[in-house]
Tab-separated table of C-alpha atoms in Angstrom:
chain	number	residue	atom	x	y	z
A	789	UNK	CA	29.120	-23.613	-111.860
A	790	UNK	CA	30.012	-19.969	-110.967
A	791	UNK	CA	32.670	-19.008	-109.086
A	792	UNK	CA	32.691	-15.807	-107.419
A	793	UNK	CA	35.585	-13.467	-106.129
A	794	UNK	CA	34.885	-9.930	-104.098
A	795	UNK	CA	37.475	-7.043	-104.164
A	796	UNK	CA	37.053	-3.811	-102.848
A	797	UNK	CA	36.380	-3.711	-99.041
A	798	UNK	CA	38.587	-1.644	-96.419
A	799	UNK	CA	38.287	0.966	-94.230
A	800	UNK	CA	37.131	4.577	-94.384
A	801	UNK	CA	35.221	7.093	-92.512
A	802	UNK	CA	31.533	7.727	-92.291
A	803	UNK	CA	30.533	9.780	-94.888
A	804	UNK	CA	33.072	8.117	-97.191
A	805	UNK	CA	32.449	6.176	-99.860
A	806	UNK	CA	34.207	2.693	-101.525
A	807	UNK	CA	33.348	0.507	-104.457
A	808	UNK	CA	33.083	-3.150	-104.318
A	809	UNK	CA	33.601	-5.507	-107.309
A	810	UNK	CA	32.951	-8.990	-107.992
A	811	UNK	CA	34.474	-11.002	-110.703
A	812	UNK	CA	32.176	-13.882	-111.917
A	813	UNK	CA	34.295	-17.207	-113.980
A	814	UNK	CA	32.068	-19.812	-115.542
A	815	UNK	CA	29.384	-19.766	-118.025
A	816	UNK	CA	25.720	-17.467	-118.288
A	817	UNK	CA	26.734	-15.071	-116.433
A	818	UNK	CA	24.279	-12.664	-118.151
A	819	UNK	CA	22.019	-15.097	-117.191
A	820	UNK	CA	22.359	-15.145	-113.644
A	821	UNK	CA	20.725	-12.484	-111.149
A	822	UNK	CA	23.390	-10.931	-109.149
A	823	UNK	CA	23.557	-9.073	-105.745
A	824	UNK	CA	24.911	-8.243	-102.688
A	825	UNK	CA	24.692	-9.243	-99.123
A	826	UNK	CA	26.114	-8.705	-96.096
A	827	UNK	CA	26.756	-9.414	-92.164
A	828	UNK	CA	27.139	-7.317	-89.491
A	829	UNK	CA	29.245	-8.862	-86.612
A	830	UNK	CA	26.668	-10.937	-84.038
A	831	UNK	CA	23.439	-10.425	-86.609
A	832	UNK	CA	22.264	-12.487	-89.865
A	833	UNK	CA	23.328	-12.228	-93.067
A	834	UNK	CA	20.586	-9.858	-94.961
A	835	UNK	CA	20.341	-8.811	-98.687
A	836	UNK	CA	21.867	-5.195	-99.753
A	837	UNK	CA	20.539	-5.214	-103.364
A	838	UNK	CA	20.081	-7.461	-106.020
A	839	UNK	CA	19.984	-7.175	-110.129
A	840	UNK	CA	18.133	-9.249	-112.414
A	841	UNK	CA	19.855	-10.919	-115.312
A	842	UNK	CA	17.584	-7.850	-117.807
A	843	UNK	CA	18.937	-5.114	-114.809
A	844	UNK	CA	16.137	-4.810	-112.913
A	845	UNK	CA	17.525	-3.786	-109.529
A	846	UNK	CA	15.773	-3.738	-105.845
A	847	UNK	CA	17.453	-2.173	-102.891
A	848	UNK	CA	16.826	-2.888	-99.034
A	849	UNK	CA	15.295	0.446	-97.242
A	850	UNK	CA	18.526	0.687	-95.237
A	851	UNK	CA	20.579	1.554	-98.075
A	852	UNK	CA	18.157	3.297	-100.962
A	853	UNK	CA	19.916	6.469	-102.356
A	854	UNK	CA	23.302	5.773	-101.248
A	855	UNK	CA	24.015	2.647	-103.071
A	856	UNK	CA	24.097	1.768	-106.129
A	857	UNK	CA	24.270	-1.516	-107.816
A	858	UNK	CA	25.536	-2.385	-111.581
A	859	UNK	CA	27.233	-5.085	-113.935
A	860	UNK	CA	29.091	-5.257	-117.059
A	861	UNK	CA	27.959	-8.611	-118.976
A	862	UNK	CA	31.133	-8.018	-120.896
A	863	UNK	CA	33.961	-7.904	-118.199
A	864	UNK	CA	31.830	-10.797	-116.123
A	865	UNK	CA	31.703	-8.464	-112.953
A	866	UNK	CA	28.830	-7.056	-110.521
A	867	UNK	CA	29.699	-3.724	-108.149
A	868	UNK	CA	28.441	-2.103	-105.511
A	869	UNK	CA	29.315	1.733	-105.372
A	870	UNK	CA	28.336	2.418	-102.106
A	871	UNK	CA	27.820	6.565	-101.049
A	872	UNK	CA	27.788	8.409	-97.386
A	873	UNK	CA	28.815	5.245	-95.274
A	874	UNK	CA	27.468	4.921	-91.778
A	875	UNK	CA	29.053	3.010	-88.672
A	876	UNK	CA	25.864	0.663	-89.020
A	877	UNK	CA	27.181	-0.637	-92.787
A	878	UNK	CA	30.220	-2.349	-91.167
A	879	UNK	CA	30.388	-5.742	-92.095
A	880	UNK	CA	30.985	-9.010	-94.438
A	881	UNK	CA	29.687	-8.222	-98.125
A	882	UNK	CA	29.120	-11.402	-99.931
A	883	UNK	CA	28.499	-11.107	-103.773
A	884	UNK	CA	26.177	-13.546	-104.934
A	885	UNK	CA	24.671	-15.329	-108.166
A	886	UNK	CA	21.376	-17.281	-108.594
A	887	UNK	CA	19.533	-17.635	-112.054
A	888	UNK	CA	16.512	-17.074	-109.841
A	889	UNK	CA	17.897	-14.005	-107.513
A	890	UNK	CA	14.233	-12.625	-107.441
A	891	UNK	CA	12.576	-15.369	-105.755
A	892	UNK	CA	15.079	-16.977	-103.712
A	893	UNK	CA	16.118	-16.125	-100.085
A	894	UNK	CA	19.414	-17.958	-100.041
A	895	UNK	CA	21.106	-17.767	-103.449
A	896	UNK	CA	23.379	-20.281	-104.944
A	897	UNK	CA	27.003	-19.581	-105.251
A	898	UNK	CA	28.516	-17.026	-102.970
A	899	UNK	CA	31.772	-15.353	-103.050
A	900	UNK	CA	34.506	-15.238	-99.819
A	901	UNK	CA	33.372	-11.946	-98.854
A	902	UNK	CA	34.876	-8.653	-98.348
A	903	UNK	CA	35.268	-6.812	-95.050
A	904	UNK	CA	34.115	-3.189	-95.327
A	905	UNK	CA	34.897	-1.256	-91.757
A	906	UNK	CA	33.321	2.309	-91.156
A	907	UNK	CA	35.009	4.304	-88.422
A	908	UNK	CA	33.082	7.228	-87.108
């Protein structure tokens, strides 16, 4: 069991940038792929980026070279540094854990989500 808790979100203007962080409790997490997700207000929840449990990482198109996804075994938590924000990244970001992150399309355990708001 993994339980999963965001921190991070806000508000800030395009072109700004803000750091998410997720702190991971149970066991394996070095095990576990870790990533990101998010909704936009009336649209699906869709994948930001993901990294596998040896770092591999994969971004979606929409957000290549401006974010950037990493996690420290050690402290147990996954972030998202996220670079030159656009109005269209508004949203829920979920941070989520699956020991197979690569080949599923709805991971396992899912955080509460954090609400990150870009004005223009």
């Amino acid at each position: 069991q993994v339980q999963l808790v965001e921190s991070g979100g806000g508000s800030v203007q395009a072109g700004g940038s803000l750091k998410l962080s997720c702190a991971a409790s149970g066991d394996g997490f070095g095990s576990y792929g870790m990533g990101w997700y998010r909704q936009a207000p009336g649209k699906e929840r869709e994948l930001v980026s993901r990294i596998s449990s040896d770092g591999t990482t994969r971004y979606s198109d929409f957000v290549k070279g401006r974010f950037t996804i990493s996690r420290d075994n050690a402290k147990r938590t996954l972030y998202l540094q996220m670079n030159n924000l656009k109005t269209e990244d508004t949203g829920v970001y979920y941070c989520v854990a699956d020991y197979y992150i690569e080949a599923v399309s709805w991971p396992r355990y899912w955080g509460q989500g954090t609400q990150v708001t870009v004005a223009s």
